[in-house]
mmCIF file of C-alpha atoms in Angstrom:
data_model
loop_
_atom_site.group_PDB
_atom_site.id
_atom_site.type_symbol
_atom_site.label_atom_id
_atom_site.label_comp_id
_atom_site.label_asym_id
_atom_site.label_seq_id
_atom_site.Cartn_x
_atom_site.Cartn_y
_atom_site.Cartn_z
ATOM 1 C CA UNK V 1 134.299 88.826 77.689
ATOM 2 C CA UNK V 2 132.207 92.175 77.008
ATOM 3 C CA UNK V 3 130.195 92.525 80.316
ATOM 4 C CA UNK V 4 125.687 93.160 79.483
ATOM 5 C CA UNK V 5 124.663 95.977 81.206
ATOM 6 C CA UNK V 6 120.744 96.958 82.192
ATOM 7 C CA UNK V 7 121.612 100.295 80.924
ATOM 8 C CA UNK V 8 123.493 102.227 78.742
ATOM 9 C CA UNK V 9 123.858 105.517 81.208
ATOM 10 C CA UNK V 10 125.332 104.921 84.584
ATOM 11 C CA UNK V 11 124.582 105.534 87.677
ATOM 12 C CA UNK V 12 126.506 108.119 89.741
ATOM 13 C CA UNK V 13 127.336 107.063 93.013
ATOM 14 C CA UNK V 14 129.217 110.088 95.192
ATOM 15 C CA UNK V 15 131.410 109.140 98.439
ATOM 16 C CA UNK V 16 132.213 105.905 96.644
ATOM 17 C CA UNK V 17 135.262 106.026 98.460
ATOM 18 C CA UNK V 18 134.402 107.790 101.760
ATOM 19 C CA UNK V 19 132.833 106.901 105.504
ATOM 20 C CA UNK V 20 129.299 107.517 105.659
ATOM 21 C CA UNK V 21 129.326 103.919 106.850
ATOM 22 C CA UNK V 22 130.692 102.942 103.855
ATOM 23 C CA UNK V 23 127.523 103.664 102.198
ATOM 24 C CA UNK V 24 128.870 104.364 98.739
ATOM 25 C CA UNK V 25 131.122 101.542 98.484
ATOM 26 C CA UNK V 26 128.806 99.125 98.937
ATOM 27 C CA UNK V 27 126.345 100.667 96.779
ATOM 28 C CA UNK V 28 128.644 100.655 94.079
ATOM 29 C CA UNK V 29 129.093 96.827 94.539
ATOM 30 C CA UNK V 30 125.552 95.804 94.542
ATOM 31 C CA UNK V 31 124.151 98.211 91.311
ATOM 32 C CA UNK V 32 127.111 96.560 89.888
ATOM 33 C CA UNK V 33 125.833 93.180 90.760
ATOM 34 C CA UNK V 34 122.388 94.172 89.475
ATOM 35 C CA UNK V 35 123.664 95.011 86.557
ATOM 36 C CA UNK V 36 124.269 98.653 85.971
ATOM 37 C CA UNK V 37 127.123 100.511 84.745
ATOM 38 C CA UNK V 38 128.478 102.789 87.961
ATOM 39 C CA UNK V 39 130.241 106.416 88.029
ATOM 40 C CA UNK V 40 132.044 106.033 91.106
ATOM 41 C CA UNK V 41 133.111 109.504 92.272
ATOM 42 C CA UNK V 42 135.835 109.774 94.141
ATOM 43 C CA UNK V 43 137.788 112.777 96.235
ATOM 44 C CA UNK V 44 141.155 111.536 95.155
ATOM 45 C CA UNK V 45 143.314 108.550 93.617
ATOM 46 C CA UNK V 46 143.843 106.387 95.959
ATOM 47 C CA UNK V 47 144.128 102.571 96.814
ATOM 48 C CA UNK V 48 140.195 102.908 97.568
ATOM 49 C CA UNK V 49 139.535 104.522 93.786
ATOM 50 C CA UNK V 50 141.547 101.638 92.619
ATOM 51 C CA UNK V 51 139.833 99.078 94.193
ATOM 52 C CA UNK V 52 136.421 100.065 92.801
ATOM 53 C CA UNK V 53 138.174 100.128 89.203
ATOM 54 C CA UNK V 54 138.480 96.661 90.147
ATOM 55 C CA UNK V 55 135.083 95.936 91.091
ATOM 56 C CA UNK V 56 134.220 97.322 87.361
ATOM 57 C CA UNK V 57 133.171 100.827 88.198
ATOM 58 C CA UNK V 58 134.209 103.930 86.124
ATOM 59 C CA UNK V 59 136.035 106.227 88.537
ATOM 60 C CA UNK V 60 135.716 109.983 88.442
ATOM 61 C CA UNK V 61 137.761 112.362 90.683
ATOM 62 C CA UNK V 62 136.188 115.172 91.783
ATOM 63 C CA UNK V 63 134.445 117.948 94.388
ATOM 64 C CA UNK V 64 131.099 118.138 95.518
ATOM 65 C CA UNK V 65 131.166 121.459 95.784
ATOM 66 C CA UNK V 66 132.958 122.509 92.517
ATOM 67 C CA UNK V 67 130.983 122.972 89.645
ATOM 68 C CA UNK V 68 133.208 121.555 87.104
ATOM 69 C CA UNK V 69 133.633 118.164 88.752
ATOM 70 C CA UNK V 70 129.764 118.203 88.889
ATOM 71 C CA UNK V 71 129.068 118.179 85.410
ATOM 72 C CA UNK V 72 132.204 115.754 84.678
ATOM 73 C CA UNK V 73 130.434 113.480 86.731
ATOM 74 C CA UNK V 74 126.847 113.510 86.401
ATOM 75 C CA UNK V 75 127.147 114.229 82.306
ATOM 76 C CA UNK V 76 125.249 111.037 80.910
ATOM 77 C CA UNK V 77 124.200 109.728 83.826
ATOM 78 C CA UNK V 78 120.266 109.615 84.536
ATOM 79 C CA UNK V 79 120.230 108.215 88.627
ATOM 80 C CA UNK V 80 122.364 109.578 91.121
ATOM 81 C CA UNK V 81 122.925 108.531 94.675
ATOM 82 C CA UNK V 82 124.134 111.499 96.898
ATOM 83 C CA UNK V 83 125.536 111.251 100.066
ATOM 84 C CA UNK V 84 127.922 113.298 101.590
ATOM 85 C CA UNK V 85 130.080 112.721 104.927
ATOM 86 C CA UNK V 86 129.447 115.298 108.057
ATOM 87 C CA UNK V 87 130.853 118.729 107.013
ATOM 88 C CA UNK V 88 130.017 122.304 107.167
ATOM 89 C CA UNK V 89 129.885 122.643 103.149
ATOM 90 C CA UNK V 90 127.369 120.114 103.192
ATOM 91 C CA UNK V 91 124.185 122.252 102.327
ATOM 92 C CA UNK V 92 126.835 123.657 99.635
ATOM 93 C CA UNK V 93 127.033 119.922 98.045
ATOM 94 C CA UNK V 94 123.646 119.511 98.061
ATOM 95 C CA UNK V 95 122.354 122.647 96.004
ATOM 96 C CA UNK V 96 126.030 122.392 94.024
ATOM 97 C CA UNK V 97 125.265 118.625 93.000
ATOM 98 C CA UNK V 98 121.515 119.597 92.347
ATOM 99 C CA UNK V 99 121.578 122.070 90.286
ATOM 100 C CA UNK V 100 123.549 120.470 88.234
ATOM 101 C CA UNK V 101 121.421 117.221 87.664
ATOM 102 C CA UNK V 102 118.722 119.455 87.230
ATOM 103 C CA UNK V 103 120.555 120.801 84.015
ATOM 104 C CA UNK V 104 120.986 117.305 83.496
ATOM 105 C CA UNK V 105 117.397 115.934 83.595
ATOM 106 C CA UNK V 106 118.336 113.798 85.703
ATOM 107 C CA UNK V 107 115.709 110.902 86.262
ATOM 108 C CA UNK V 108 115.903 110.057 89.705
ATOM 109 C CA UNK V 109 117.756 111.736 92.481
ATOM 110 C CA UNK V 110 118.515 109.213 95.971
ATOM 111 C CA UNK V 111 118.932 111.705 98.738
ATOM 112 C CA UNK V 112 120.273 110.135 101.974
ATOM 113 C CA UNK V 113 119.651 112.485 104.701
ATOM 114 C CA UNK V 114 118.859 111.398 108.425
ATOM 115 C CA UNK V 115 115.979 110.569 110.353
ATOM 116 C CA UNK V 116 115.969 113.327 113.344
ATOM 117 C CA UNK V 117 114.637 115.598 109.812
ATOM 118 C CA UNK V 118 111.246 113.923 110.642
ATOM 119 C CA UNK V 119 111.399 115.948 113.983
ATOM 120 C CA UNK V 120 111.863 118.992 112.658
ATOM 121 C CA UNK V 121 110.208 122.123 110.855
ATOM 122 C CA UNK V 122 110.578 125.802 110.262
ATOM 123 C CA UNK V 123 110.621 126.751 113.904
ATOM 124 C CA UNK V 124 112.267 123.420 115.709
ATOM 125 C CA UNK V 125 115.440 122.277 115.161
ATOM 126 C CA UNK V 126 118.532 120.664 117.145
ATOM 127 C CA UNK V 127 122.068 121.865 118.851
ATOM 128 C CA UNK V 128 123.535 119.596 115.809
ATOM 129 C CA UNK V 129 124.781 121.921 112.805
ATOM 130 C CA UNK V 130 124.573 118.607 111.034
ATOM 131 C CA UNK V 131 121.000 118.268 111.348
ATOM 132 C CA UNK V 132 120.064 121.701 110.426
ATOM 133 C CA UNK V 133 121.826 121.559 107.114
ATOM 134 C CA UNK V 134 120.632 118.093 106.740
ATOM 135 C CA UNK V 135 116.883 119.661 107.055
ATOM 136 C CA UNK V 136 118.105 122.444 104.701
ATOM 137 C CA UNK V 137 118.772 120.069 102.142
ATOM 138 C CA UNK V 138 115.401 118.701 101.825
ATOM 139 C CA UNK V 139 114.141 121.758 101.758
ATOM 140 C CA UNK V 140 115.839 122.932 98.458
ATOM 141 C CA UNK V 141 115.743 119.397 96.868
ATOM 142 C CA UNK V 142 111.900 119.659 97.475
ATOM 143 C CA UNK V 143 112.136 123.236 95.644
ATOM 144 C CA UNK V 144 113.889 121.923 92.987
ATOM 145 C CA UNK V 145 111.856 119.766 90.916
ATOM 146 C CA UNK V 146 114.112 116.979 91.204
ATOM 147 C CA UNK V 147 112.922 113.378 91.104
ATOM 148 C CA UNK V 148 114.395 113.050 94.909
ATOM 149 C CA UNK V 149 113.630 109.786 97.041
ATOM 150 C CA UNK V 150 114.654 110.625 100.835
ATOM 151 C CA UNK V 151 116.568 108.140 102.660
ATOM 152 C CA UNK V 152 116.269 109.096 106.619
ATOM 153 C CA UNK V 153 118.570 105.985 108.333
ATOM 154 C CA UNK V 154 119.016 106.279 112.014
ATOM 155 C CA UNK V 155 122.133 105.973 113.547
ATOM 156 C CA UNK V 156 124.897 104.008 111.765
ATOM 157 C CA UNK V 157 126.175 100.949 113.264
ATOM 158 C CA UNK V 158 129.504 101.270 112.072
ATOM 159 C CA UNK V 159 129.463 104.928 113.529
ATOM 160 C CA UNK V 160 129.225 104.515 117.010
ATOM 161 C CA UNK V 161 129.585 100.713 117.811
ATOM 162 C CA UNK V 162 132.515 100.797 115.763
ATOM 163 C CA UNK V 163 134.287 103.392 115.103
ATOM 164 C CA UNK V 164 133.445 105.555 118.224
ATOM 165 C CA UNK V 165 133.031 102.483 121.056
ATOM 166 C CA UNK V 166 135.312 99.647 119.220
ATOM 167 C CA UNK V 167 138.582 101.089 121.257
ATOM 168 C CA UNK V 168 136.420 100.455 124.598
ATOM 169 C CA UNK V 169 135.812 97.387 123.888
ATOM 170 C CA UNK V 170 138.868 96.333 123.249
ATOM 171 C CA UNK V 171 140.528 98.076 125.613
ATOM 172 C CA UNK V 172 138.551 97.784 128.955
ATOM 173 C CA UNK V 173 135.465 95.849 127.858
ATOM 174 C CA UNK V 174 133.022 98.222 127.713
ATOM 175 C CA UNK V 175 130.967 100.497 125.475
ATOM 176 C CA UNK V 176 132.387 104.023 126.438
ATOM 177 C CA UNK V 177 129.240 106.181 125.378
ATOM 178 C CA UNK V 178 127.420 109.418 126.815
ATOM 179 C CA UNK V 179 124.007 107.907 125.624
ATOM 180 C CA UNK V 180 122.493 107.783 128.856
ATOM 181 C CA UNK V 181 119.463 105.351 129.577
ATOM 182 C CA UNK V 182 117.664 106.272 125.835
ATOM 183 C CA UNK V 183 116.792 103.595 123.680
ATOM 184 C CA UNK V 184 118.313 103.693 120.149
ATOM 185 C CA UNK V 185 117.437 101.318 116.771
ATOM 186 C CA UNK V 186 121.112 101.603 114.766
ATOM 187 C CA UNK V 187 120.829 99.827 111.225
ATOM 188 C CA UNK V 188 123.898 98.825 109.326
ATOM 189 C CA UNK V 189 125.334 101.084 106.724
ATOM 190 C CA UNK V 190 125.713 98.093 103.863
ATOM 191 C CA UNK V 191 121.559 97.495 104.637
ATOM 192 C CA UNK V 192 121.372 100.901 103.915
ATOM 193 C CA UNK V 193 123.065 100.436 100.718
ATOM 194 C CA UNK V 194 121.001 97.542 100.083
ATOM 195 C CA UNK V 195 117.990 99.548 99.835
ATOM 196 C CA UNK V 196 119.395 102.070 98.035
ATOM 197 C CA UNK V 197 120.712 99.486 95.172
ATOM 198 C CA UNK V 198 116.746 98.369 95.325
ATOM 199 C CA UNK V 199 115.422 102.033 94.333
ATOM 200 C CA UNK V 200 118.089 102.764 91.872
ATOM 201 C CA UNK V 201 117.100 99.374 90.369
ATOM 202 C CA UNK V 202 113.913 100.585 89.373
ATOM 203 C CA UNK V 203 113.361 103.883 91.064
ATOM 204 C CA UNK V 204 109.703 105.312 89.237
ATOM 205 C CA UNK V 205 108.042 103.683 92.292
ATOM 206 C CA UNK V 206 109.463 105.399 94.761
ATOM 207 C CA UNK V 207 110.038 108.893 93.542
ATOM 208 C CA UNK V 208 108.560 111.714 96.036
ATOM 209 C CA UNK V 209 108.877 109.037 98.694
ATOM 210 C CA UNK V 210 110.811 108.922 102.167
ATOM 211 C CA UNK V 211 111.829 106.180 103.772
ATOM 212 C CA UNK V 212 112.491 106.018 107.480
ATOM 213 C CA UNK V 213 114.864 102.943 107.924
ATOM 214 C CA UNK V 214 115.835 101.472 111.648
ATOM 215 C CA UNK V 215 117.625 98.294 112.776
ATOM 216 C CA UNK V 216 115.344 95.587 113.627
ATOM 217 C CA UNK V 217 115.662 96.592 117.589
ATOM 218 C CA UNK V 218 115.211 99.490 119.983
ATOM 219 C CA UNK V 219 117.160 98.859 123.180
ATOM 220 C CA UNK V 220 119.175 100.886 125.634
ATOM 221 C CA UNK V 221 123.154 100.788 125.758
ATOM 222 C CA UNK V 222 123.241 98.036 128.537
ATOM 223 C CA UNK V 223 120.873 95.526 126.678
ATOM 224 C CA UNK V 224 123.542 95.635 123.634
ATOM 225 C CA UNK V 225 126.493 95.475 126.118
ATOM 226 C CA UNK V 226 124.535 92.158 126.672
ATOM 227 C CA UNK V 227 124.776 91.464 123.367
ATOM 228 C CA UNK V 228 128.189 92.272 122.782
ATOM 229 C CA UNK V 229 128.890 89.594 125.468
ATOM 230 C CA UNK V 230 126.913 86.921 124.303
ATOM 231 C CA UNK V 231 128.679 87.667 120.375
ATOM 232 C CA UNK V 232 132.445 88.512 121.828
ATOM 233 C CA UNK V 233 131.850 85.719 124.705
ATOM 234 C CA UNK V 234 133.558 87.588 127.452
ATOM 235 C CA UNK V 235 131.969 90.322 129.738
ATOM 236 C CA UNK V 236 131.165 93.587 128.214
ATOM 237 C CA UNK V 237 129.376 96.094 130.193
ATOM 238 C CA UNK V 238 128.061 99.730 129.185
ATOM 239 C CA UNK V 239 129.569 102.874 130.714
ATOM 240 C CA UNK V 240 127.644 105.945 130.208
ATOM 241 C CA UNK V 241 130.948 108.583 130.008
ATOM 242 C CA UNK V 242 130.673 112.650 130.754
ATOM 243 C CA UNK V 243 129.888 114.032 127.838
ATOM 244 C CA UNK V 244 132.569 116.743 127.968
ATOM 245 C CA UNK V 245 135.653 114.525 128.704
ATOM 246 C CA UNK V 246 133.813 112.341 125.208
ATOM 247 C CA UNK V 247 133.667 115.588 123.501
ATOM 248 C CA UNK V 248 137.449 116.473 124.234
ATOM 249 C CA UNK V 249 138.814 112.708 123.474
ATOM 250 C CA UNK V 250 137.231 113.437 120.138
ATOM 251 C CA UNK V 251 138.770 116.556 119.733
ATOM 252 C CA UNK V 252 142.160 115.096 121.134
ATOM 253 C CA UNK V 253 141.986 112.180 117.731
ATOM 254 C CA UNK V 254 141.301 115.540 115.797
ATOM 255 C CA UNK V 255 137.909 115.115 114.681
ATOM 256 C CA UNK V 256 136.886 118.556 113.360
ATOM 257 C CA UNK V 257 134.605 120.954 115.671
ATOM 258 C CA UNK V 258 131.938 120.772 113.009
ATOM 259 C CA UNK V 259 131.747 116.596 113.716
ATOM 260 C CA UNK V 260 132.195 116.535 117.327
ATOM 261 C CA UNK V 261 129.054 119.062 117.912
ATOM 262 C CA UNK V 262 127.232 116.986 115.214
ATOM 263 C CA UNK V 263 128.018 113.756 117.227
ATOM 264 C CA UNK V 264 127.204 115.198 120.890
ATOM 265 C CA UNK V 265 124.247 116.199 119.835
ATOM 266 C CA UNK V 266 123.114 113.122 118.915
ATOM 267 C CA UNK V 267 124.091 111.790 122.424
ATOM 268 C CA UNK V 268 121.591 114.110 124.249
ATOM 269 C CA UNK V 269 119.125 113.649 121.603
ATOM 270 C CA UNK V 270 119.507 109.694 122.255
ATOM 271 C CA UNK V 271 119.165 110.328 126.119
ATOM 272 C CA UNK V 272 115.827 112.461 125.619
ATOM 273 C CA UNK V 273 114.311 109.264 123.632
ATOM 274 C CA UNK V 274 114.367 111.069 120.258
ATOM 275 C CA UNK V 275 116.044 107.867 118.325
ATOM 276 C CA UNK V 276 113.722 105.445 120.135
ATOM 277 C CA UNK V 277 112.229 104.718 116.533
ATOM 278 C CA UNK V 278 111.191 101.781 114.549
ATOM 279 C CA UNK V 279 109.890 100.775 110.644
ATOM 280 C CA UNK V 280 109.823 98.000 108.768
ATOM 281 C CA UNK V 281 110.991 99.813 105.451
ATOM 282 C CA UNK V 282 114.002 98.301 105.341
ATOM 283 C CA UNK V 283 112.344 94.969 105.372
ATOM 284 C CA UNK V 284 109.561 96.448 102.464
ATOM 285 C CA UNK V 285 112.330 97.762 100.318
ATOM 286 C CA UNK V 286 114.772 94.343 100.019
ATOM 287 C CA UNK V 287 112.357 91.813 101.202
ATOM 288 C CA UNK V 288 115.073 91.520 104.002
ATOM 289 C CA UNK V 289 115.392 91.964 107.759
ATOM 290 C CA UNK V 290 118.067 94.444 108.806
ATOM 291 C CA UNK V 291 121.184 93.029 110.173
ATOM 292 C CA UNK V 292 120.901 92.710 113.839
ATOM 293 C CA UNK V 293 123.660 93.892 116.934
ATOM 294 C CA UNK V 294 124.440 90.380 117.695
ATOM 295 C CA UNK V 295 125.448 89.178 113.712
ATOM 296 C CA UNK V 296 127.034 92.725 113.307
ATOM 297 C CA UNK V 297 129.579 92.555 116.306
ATOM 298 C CA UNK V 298 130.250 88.908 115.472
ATOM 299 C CA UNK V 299 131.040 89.928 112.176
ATOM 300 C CA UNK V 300 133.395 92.461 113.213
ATOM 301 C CA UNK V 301 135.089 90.320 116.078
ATOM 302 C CA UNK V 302 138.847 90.793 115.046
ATOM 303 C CA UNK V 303 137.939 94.678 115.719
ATOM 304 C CA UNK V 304 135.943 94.504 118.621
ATOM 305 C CA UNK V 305 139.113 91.450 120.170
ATOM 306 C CA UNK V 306 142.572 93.409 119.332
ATOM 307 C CA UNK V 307 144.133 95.576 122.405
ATOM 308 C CA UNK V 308 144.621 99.349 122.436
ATOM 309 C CA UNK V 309 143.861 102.295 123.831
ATOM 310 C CA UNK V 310 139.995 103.754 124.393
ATOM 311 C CA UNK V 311 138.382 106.762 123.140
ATOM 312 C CA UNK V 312 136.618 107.991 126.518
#
């Protein structure tokens, strides 16, 4: 059976395969579900390119950064997602990817950045490299003449209450993190994605826009050890760690310097207040309310249960 699609042009979706929360990959799935064709690019062939074969995207190998695989992958495509993991070439991506969907005429461009941009100008910025090429970005995408929506999510759930805190959790029943007593509003990655799939959908609306998008609380570390214990139903309790011996475990699992600056930034940041934020955009852009701490750690139990050894 010959699948109907909304459109004859796809829709580019970079880090289809990446982390970023899983941003990409889930995106993919839902503007397939909505009907569109999807570019899926990829950074290599791998079981995770395959997979979104399967799902029914087209998948295109390439570099954000290289010129070549730029036009490869945007060439008749007329929306583009971008979103890029942490790195030090990401302000590269950006103007790389850009330029070329420029030449394009590209007609919409779905920029996800991050919301600590809002707190920021031409004379203020943060100890994170991350954020300052993150601010960068918008800059030059607002120079460009692009059709750019900004996505500005706080902090991922999947970023630290899984992948960063998960080992504590399971290994000594606790959340290991230097946040301090700061009060922090994480949103899921695949609501993210969820609002993204919306504005791709039918994007004229919402071009020029940004779009500050929170979880649907703001709580300090031991209110969602709390939670963690009602969801996991065993005692969980929060354990605010030295932020040099977090730093070091992070270099120890060899995340790169770049990364672990990024990501200990953000920890001092959260203990000054500066991610105490909250909006309802995620609930104006899908007509749904952000996935909350409790159904999130229930729905990754099996991660949050098995024994090993803690990042601390």
């Amino acid at each position: 059976m010959t699948t109907k699609y909304k459109h004859d042009n796809p829709i580019l979706v970079t880090g289809a395969a990446g982390a970023v929360g899983g941003i990409g990959r889930n995106l993919t799935e839902f503007l397939l579900a909505r009907g569109h064709k999807v570019r899926a690019l990829v950074r290599r062939e791998d079981k995770r390119a395959e997979a979104l074969r399967r799902l029914g995207a087209e998948v295109v190998q390439g570099d954000l950064t290289d010129l070549a695989s730029m036009h490869r992958a945007i060439e008749g495509c007329r929306r583009i997602y971008f979103g890029m993991s942490v790195s030090a070439a990401y302000l590269e991506a950006t103007i790389n990817i850009a330029t070329v969907a420029r030449h394009h005429g590209i007609e919409a461009f779905v920029n996800m950045s991050q919301m600590t941009v809002s707190q920021m100008s031409i004379s203020e910025t943060t100890k994170s490299p991350q954020h300052k090429l993150h601010w960068l970005a918008e800059q030059a995408l607002s120079w460009s003449g692009l059709p750019v929506v900004t996505m500005r999510p706080t902090v991922f759930l999947e970023g630290f209450f899984l992948t960063l805190a998960a080992a504590g959790v399971r290994a000594s029943d606790e959340l290991a993190l230097p946040m301090g007593g700061g009060k922090i509003s994480p949103i899921s990655a695949v609501d993210v994605a969820r609002a993204v799939a919306a504005i791709l959908d039918d994007p004229a609306p919402h071009i020029g826009q940004i779009y500050d998008l929170t979880g649907p609380v703001s709580a300090d570390l031991d209110h969602y050890a709390h939670v963690f214990s009602e969801a996991l139903g065993r005692p969980i309790r929060y354990r605010d760690v030295p932020l040099q011996a977090w730093s070091e475990g992070l270099r120890q699992v060899r995340f790169p310097e770049h990364v672990v600056n990024h990501l200990s930034a953000m920890t001092e940041l959260n203990k000054e207040g500066r991610y105490d934020r909250m909006t309802d955009t995620m609930s104006k852009l899908t007509g749904a309310t952000p996935t909350n701490m409790r159904d999130f750690v229930k729905l990754h139990a099996a991660e949050f249960n098995q024994r090993g050894p803690a990042l601390s």
